[in-house]
PDB file of N, CA, C, O and CB in Angstrom:
ATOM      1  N   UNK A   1     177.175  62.527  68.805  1.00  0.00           N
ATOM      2  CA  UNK A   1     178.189  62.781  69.791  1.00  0.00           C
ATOM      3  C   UNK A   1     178.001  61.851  70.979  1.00  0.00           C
ATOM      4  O   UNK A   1     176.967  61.339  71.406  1.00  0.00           O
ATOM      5  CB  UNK A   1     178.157  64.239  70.230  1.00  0.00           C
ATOM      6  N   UNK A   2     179.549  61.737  71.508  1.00  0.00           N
ATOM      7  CA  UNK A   2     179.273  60.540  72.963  1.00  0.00           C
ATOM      8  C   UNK A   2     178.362  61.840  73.864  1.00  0.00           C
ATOM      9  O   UNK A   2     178.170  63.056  73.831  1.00  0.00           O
ATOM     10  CB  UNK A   2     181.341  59.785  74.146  1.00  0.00           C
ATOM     11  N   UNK A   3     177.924  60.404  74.785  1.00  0.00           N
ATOM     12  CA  UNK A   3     177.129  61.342  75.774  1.00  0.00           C
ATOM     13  C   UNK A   3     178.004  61.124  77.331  1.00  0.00           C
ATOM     14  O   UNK A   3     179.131  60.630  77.367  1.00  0.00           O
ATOM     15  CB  UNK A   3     175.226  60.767  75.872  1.00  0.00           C
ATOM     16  N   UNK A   4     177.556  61.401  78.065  1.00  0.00           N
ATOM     17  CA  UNK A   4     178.191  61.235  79.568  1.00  0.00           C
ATOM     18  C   UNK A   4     178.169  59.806  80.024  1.00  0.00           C
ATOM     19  O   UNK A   4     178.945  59.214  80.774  1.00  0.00           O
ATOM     20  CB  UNK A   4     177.356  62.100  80.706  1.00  0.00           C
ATOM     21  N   UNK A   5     177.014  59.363  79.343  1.00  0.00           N
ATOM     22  CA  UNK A   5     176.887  57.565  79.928  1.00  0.00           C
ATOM     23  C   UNK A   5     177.263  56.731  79.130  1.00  0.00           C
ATOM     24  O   UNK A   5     176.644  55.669  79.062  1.00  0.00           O
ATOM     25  CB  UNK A   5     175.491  56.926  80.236  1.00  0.00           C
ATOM     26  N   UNK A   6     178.336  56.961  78.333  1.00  0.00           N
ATOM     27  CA  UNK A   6     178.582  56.192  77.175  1.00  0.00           C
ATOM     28  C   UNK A   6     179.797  55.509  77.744  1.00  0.00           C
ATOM     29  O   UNK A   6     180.581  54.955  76.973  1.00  0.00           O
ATOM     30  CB  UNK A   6     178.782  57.026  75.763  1.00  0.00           C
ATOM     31  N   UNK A   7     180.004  55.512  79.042  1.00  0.00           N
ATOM     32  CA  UNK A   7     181.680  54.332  79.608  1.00  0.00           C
ATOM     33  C   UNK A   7     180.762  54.575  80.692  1.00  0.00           C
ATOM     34  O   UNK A   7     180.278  55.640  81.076  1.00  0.00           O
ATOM     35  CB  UNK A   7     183.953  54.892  79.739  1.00  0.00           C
ATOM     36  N   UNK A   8     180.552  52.978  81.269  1.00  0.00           N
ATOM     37  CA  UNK A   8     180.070  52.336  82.507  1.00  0.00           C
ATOM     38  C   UNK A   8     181.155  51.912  83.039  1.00  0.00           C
ATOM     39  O   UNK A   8     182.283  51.646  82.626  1.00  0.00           O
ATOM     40  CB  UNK A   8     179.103  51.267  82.398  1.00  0.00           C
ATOM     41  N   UNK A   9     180.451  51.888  84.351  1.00  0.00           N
ATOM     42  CA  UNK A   9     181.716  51.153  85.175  1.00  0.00           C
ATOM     43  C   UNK A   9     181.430  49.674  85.353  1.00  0.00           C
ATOM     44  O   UNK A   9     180.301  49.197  85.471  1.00  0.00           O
ATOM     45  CB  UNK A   9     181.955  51.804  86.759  1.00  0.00           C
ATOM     46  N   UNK A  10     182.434  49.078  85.359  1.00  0.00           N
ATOM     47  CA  UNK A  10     182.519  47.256  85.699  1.00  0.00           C
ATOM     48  C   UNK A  10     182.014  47.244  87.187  1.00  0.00           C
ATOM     49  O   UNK A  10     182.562  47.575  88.239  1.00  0.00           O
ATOM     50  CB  UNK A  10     184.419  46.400  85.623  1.00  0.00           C
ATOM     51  N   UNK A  11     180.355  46.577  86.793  1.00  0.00           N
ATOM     52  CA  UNK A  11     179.860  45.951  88.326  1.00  0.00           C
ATOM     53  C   UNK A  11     180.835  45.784  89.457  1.00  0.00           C
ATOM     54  O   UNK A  11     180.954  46.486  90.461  1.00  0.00           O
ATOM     55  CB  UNK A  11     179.315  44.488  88.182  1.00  0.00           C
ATOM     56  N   UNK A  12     181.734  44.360  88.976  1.00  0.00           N
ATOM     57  CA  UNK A  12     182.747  43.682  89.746  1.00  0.00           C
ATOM     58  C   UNK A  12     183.471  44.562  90.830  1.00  0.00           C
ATOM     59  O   UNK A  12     183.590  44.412  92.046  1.00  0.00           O
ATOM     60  CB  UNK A  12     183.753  43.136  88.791  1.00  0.00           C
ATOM     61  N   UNK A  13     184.071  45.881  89.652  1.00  0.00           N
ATOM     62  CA  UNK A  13     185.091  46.296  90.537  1.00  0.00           C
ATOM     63  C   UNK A  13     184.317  47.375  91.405  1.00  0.00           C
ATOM     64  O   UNK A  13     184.989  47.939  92.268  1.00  0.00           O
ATOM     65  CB  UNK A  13     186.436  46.864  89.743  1.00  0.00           C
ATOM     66  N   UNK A  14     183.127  47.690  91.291  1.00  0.00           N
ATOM     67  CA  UNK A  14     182.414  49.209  91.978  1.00  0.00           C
ATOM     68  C   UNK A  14     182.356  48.051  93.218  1.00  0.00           C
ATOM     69  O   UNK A  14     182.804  48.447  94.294  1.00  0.00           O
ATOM     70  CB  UNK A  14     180.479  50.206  91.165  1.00  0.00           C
ATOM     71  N   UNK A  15     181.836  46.627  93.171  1.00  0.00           N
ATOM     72  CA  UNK A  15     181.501  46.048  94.095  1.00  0.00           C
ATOM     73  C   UNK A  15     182.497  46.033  95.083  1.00  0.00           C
ATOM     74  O   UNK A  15     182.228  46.434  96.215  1.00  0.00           O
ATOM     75  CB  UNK A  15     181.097  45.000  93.747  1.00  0.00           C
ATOM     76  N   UNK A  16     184.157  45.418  94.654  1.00  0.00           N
ATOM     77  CA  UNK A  16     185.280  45.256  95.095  1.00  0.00           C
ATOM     78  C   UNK A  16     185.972  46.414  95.914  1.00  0.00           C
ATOM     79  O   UNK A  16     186.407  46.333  97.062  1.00  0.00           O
ATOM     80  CB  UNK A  16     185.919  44.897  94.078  1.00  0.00           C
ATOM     81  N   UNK A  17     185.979  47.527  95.063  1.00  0.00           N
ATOM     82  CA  UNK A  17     186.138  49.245  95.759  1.00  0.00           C
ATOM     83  C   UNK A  17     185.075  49.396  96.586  1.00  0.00           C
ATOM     84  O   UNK A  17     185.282  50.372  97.307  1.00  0.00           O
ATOM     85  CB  UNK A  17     186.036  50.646  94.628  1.00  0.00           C
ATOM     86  N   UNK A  18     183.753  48.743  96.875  1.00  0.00           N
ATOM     87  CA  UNK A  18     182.842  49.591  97.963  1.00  0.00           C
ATOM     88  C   UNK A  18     183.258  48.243  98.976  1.00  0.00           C
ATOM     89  O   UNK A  18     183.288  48.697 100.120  1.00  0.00           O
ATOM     90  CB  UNK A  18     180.744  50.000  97.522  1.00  0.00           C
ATOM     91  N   UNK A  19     183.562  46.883  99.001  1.00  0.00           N
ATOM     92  CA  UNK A  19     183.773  46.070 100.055  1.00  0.00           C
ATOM     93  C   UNK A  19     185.401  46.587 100.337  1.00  0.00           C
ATOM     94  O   UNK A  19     185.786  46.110 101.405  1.00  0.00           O
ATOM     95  CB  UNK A  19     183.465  44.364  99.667  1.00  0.00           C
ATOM     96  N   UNK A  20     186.169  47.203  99.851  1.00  0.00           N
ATOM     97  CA  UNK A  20     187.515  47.739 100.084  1.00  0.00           C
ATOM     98  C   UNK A  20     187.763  48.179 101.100  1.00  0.00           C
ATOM     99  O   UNK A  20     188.583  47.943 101.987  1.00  0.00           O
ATOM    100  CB  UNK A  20     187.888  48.570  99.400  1.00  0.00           C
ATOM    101  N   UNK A  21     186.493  49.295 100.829  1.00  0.00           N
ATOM    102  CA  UNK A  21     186.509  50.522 101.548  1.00  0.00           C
ATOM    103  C   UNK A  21     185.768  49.855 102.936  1.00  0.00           C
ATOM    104  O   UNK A  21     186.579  49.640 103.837  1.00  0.00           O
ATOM    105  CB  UNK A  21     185.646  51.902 100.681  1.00  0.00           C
ATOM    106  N   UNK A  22     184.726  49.589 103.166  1.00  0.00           N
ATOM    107  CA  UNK A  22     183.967  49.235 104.358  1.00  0.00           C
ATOM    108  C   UNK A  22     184.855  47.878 104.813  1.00  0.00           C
ATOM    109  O   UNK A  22     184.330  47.255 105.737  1.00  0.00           O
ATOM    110  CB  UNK A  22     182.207  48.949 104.005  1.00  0.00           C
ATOM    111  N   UNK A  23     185.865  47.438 104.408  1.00  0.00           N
ATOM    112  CA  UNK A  23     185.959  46.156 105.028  1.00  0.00           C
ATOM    113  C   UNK A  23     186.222  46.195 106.478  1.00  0.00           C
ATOM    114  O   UNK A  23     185.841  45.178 107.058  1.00  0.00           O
ATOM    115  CB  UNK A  23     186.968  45.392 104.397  1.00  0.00           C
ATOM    116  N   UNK A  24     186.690  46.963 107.111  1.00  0.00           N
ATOM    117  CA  UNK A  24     186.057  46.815 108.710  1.00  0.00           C
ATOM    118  C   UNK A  24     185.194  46.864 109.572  1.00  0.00           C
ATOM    119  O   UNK A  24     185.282  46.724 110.792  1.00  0.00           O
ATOM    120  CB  UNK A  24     186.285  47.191 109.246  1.00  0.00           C
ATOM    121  N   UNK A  25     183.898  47.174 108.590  1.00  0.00           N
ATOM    122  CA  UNK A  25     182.931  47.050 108.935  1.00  0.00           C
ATOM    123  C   UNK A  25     182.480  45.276 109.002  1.00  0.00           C
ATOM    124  O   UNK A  25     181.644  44.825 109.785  1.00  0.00           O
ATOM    125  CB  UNK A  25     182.273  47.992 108.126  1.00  0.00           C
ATOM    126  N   UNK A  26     183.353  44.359 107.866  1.00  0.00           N
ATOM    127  CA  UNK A  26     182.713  42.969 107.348  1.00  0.00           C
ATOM    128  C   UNK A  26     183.893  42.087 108.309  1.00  0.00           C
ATOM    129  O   UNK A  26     184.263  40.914 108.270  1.00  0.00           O
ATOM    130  CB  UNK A  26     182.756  42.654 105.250  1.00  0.00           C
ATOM    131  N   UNK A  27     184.286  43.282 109.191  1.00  0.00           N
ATOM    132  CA  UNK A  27     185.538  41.614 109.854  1.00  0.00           C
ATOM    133  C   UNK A  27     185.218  41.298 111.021  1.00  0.00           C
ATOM    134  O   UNK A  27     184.831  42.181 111.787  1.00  0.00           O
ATOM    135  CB  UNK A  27     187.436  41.813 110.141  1.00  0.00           C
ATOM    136  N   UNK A  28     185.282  40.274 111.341  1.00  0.00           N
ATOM    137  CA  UNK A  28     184.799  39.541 112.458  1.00  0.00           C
ATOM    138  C   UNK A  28     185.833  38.576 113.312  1.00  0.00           C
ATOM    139  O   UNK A  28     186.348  37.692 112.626  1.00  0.00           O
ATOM    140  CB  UNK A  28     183.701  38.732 111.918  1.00  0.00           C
ATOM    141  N   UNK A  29     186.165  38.606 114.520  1.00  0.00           N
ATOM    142  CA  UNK A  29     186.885  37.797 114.734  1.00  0.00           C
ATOM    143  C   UNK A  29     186.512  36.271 115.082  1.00  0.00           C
ATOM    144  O   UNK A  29     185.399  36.001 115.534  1.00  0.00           O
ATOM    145  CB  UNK A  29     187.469  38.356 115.485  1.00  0.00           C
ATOM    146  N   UNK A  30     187.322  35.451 114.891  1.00  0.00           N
ATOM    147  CA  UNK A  30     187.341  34.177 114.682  1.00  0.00           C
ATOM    148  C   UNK A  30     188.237  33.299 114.975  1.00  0.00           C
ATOM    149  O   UNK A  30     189.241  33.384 114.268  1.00  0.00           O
ATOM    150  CB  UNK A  30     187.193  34.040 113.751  1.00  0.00           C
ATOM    151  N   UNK A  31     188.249  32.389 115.848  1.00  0.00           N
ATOM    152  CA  UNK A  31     189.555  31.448 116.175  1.00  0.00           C
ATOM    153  C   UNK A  31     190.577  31.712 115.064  1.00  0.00           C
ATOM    154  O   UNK A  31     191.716  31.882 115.498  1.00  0.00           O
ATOM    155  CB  UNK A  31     189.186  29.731 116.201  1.00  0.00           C
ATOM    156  N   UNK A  32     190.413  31.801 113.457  1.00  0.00           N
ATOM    157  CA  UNK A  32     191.090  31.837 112.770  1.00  0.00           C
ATOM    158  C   UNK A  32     191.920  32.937 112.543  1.00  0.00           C
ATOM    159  O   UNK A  32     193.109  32.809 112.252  1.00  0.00           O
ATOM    160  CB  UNK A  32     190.590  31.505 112.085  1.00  0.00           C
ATOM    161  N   UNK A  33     191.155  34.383 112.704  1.00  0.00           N
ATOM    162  CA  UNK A  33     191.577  35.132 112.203  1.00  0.00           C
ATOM    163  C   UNK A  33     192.507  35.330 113.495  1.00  0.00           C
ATOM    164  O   UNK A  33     193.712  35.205 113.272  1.00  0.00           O
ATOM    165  CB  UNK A  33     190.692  36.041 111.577  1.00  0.00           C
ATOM    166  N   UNK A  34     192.108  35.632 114.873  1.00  0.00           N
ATOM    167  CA  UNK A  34     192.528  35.634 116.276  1.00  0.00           C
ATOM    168  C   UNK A  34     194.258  35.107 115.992  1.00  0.00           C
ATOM    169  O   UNK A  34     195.252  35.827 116.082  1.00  0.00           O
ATOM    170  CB  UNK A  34     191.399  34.435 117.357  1.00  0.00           C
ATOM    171  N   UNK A  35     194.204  33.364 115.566  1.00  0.00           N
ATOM    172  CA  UNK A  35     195.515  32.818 115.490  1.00  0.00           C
ATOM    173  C   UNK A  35     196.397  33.683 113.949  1.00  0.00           C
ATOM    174  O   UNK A  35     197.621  33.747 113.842  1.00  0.00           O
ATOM    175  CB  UNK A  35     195.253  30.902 115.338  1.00  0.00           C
ATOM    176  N   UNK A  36     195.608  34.134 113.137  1.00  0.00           N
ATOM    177  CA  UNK A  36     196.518  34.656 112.469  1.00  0.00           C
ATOM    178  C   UNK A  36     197.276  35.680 113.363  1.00  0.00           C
ATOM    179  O   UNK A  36     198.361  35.402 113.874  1.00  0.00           O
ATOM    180  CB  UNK A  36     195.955  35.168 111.294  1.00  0.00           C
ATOM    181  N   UNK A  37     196.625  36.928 113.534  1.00  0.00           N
ATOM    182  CA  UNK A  37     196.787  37.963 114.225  1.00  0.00           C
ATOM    183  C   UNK A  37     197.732  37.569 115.430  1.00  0.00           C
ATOM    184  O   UNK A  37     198.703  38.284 115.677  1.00  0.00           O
ATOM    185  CB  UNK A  37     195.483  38.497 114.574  1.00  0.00           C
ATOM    186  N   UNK A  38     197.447  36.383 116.222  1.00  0.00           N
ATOM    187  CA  UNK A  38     198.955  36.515 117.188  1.00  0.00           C
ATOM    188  C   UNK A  38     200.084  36.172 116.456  1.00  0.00           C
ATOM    189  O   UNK A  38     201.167  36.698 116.714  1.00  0.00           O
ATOM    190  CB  UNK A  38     199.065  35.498 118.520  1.00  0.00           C
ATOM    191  N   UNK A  39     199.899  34.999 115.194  1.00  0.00           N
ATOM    192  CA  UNK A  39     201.105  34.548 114.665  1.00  0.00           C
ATOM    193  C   UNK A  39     201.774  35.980 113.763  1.00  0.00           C
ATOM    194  O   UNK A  39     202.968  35.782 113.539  1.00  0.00           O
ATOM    195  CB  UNK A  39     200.750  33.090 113.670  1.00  0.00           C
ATOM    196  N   UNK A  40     201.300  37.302 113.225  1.00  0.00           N
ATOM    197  CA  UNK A  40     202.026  38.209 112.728  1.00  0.00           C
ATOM    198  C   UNK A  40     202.255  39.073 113.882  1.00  0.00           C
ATOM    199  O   UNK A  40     203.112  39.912 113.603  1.00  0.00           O
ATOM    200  CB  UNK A  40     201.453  38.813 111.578  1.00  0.00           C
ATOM    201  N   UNK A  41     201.764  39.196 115.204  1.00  0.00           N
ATOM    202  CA  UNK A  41     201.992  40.008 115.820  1.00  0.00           C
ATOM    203  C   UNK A  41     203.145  39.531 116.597  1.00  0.00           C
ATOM    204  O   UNK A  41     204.076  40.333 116.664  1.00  0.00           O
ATOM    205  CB  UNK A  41     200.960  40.416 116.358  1.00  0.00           C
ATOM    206  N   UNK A  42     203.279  38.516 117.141  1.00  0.00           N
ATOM    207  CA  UNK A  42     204.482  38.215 118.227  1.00  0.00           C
ATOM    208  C   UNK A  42     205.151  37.338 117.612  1.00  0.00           C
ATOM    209  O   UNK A  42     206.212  37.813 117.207  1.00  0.00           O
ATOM    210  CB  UNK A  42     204.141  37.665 119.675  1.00  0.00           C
ATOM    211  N   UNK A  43     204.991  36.122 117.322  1.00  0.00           N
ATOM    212  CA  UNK A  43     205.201  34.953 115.977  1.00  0.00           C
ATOM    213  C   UNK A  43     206.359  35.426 115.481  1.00  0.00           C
ATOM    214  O   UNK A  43     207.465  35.368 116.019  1.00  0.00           O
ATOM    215  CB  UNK A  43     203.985  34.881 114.635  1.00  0.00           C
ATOM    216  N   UNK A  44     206.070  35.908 114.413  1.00  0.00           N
ATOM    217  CA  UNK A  44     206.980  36.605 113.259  1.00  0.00           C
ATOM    218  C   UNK A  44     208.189  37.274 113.484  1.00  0.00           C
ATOM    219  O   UNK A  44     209.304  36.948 113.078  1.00  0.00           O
ATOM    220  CB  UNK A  44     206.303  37.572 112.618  1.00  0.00           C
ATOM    221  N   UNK A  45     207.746  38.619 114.437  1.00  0.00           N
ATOM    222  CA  UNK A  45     208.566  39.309 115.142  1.00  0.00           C
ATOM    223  C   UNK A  45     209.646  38.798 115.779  1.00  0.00           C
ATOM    224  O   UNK A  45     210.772  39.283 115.672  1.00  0.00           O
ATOM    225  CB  UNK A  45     207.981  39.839 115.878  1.00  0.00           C
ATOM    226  N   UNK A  46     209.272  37.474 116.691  1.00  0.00           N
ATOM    227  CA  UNK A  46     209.929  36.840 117.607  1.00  0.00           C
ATOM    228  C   UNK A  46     210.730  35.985 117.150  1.00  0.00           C
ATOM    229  O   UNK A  46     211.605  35.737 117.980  1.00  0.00           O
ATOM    230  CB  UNK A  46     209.243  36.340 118.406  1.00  0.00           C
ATOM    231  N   UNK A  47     210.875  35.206 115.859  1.00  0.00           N
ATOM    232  CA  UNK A  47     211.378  34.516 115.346  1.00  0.00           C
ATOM    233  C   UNK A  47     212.583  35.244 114.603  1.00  0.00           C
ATOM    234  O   UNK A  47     213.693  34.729 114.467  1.00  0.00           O
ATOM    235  CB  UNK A  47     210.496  33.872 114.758  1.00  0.00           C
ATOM    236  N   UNK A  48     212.200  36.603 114.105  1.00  0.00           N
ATOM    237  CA  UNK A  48     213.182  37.450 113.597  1.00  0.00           C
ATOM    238  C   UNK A  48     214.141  38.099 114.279  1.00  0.00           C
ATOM    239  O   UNK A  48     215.287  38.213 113.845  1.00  0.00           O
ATOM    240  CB  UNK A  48     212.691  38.255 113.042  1.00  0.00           C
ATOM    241  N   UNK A  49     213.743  38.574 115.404  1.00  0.00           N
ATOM    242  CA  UNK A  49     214.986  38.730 116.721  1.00  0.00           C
ATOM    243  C   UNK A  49     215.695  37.803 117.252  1.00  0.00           C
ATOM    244  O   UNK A  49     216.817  38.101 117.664  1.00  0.00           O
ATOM    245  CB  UNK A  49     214.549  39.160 117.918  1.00  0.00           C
ATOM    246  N   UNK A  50     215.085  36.108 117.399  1.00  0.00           N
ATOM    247  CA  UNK A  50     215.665  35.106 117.885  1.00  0.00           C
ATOM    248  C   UNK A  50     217.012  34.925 116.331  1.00  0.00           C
ATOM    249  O   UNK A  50     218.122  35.438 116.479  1.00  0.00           O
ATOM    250  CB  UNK A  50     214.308  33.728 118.278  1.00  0.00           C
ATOM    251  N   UNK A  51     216.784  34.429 115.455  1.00  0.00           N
ATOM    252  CA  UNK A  51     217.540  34.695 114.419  1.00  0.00           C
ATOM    253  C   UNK A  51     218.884  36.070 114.528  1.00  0.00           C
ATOM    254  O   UNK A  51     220.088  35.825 114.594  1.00  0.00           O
ATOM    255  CB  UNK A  51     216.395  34.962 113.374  1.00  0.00           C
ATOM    256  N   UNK A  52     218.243  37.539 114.520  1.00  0.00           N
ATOM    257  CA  UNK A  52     219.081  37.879 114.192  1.00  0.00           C
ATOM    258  C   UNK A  52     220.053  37.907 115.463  1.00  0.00           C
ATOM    259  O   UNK A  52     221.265  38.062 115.309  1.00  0.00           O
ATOM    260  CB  UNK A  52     218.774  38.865 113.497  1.00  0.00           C
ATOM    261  N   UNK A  53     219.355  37.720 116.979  1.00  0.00           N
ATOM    262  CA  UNK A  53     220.943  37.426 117.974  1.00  0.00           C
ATOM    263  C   UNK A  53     221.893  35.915 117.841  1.00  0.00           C
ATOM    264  O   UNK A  53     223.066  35.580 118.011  1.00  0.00           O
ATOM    265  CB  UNK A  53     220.431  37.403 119.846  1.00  0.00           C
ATOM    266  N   UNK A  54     220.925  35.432 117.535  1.00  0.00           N
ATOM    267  CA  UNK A  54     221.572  34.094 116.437  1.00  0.00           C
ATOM    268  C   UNK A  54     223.275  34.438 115.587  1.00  0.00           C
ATOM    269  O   UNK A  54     224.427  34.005 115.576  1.00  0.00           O
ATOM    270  CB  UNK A  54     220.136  33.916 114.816  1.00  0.00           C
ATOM    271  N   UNK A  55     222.647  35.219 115.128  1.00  0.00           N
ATOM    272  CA  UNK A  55     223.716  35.169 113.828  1.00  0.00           C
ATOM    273  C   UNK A  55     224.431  36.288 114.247  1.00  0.00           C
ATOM    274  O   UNK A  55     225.535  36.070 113.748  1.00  0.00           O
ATOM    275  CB  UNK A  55     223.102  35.339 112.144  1.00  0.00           C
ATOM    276  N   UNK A  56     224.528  37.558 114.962  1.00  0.00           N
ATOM    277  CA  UNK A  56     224.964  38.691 114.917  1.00  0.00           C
ATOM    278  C   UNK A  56     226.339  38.804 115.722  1.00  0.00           C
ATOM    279  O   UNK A  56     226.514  38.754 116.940  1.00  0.00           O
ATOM    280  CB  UNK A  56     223.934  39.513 115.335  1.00  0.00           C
ATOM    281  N   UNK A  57     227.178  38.956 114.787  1.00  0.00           N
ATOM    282  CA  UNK A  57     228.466  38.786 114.989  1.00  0.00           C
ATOM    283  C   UNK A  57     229.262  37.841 114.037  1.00  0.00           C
ATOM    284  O   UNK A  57     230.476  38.023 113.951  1.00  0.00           O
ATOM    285  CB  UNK A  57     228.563  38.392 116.251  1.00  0.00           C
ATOM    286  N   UNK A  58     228.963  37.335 113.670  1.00  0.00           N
ATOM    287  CA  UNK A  58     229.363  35.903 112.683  1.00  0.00           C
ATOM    288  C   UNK A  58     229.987  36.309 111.690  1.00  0.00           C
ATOM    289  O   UNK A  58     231.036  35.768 111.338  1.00  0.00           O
ATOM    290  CB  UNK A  58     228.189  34.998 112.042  1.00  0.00           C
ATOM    291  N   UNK A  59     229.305  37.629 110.877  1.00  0.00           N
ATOM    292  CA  UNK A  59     229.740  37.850 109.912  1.00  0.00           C
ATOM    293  C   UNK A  59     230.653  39.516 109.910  1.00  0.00           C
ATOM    294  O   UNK A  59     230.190  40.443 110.574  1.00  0.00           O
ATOM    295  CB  UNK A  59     228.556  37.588 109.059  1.00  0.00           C
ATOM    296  N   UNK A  60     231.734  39.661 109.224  1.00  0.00           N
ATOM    297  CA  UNK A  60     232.272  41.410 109.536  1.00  0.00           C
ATOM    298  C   UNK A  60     232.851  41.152 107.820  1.00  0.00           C
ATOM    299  O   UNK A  60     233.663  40.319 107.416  1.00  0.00           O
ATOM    300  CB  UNK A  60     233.968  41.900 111.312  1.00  0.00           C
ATOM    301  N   UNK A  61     232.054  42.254 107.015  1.00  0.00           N
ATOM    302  CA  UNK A  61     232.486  42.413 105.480  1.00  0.00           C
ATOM    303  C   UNK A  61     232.660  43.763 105.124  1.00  0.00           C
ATOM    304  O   UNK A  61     232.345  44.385 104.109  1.00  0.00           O
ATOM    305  CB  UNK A  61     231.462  41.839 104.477  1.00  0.00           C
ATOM    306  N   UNK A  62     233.466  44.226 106.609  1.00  0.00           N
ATOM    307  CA  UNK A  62     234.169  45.756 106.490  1.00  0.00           C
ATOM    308  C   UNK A  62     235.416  45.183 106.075  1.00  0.00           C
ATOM    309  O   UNK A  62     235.681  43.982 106.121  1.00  0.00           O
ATOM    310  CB  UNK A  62     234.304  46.851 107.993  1.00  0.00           C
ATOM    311  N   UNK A  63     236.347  46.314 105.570  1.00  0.00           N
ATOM    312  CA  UNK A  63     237.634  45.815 105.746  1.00  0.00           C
ATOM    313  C   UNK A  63     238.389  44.467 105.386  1.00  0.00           C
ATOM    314  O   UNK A  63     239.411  44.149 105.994  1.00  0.00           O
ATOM    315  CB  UNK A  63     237.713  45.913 106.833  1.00  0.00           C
ATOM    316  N   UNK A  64     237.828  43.651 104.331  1.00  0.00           N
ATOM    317  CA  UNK A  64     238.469  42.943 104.087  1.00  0.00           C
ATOM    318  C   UNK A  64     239.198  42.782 103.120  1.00  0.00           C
ATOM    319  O   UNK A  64     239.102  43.707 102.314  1.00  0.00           O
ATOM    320  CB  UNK A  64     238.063  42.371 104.231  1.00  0.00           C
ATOM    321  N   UNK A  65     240.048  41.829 102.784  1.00  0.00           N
ATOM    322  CA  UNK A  65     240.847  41.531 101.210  1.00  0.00           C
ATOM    323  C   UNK A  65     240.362  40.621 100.381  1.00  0.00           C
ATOM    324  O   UNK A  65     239.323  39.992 100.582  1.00  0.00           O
ATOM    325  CB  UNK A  65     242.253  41.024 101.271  1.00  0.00           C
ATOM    326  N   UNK A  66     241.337  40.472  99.086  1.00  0.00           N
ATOM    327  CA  UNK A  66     240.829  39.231  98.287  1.00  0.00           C
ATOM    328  C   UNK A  66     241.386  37.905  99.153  1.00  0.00           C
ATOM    329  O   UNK A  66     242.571  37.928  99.484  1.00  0.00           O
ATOM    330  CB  UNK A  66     241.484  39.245  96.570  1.00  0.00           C
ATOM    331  N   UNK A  67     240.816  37.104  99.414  1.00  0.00           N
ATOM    332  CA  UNK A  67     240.945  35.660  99.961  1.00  0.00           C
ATOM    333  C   UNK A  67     240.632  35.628 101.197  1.00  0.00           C
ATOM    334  O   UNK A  67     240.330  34.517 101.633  1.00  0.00           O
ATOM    335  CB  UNK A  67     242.218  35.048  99.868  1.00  0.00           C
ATOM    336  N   UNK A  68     240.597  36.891 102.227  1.00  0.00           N
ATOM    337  CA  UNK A  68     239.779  36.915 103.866  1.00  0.00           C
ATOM    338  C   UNK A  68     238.874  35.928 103.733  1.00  0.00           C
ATOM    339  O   UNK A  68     238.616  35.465 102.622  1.00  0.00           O
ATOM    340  CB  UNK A  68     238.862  38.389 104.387  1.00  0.00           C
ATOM    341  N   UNK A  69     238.338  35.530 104.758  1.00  0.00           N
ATOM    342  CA  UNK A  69     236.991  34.936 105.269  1.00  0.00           C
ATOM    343  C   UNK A  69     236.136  35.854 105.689  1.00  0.00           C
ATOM    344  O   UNK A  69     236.658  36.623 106.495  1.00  0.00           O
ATOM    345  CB  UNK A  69     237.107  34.028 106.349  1.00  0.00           C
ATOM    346  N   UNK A  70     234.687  36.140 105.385  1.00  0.00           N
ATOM    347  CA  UNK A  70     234.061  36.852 105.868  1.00  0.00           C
ATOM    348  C   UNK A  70     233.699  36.077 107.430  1.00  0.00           C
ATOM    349  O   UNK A  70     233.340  36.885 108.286  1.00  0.00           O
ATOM    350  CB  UNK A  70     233.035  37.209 104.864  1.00  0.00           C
ATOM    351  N   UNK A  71     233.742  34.985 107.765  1.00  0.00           N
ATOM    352  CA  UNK A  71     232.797  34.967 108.737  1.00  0.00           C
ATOM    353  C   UNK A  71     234.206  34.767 109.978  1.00  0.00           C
ATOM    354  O   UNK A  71     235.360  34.369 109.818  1.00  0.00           O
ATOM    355  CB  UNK A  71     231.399  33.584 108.492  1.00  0.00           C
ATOM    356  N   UNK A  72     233.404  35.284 111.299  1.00  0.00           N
ATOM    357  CA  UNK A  72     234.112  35.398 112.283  1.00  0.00           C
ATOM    358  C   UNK A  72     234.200  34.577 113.839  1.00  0.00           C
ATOM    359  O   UNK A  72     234.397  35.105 114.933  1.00  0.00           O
ATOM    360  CB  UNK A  72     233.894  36.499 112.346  1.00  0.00           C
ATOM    361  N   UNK A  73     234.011  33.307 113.571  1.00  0.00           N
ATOM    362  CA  UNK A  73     233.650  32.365 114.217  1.00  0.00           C
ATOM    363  C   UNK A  73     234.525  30.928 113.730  1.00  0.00           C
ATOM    364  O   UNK A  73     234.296  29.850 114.279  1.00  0.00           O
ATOM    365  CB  UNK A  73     232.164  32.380 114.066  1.00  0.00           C
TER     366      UNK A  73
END
């Protein structure tokens, strides 16, 4: 008969699930990580609001027919 230890677990992944779990314990900041962190924090954001007052209004695809123009400009 199987016994209880007869399915091991894969080194790799016990390793991968225990650095998973603690990884804020292993982060450190770094010019690098620093410039990531402003570029998703304000960066990203900021580029996506500049865009959408950009464009907002341009388009109205309520209410239209076959051959309208969607855009409103």
């Amino acid at each position: 008969m199987a016994g209880h230890d007869s399915v091991h677990m894969d080194p790799a992944l016990v390793k991968y699930a225990n650095m998973y779990v603690k990884r804020h314990e292993y982060f450190r900041w770094t010019p690098r990580t620093a410039w990531i962190s402003i570029a998703y924090v304000l960066a990203v954001p900021a580029a996506a609001m500049y865009t959408a007052y950009k464009v907002e209004g341009k388009w109205d695809l309520r209410g239209k027919l076959r051959g309208d123009t969607i855009s409103e400009f």
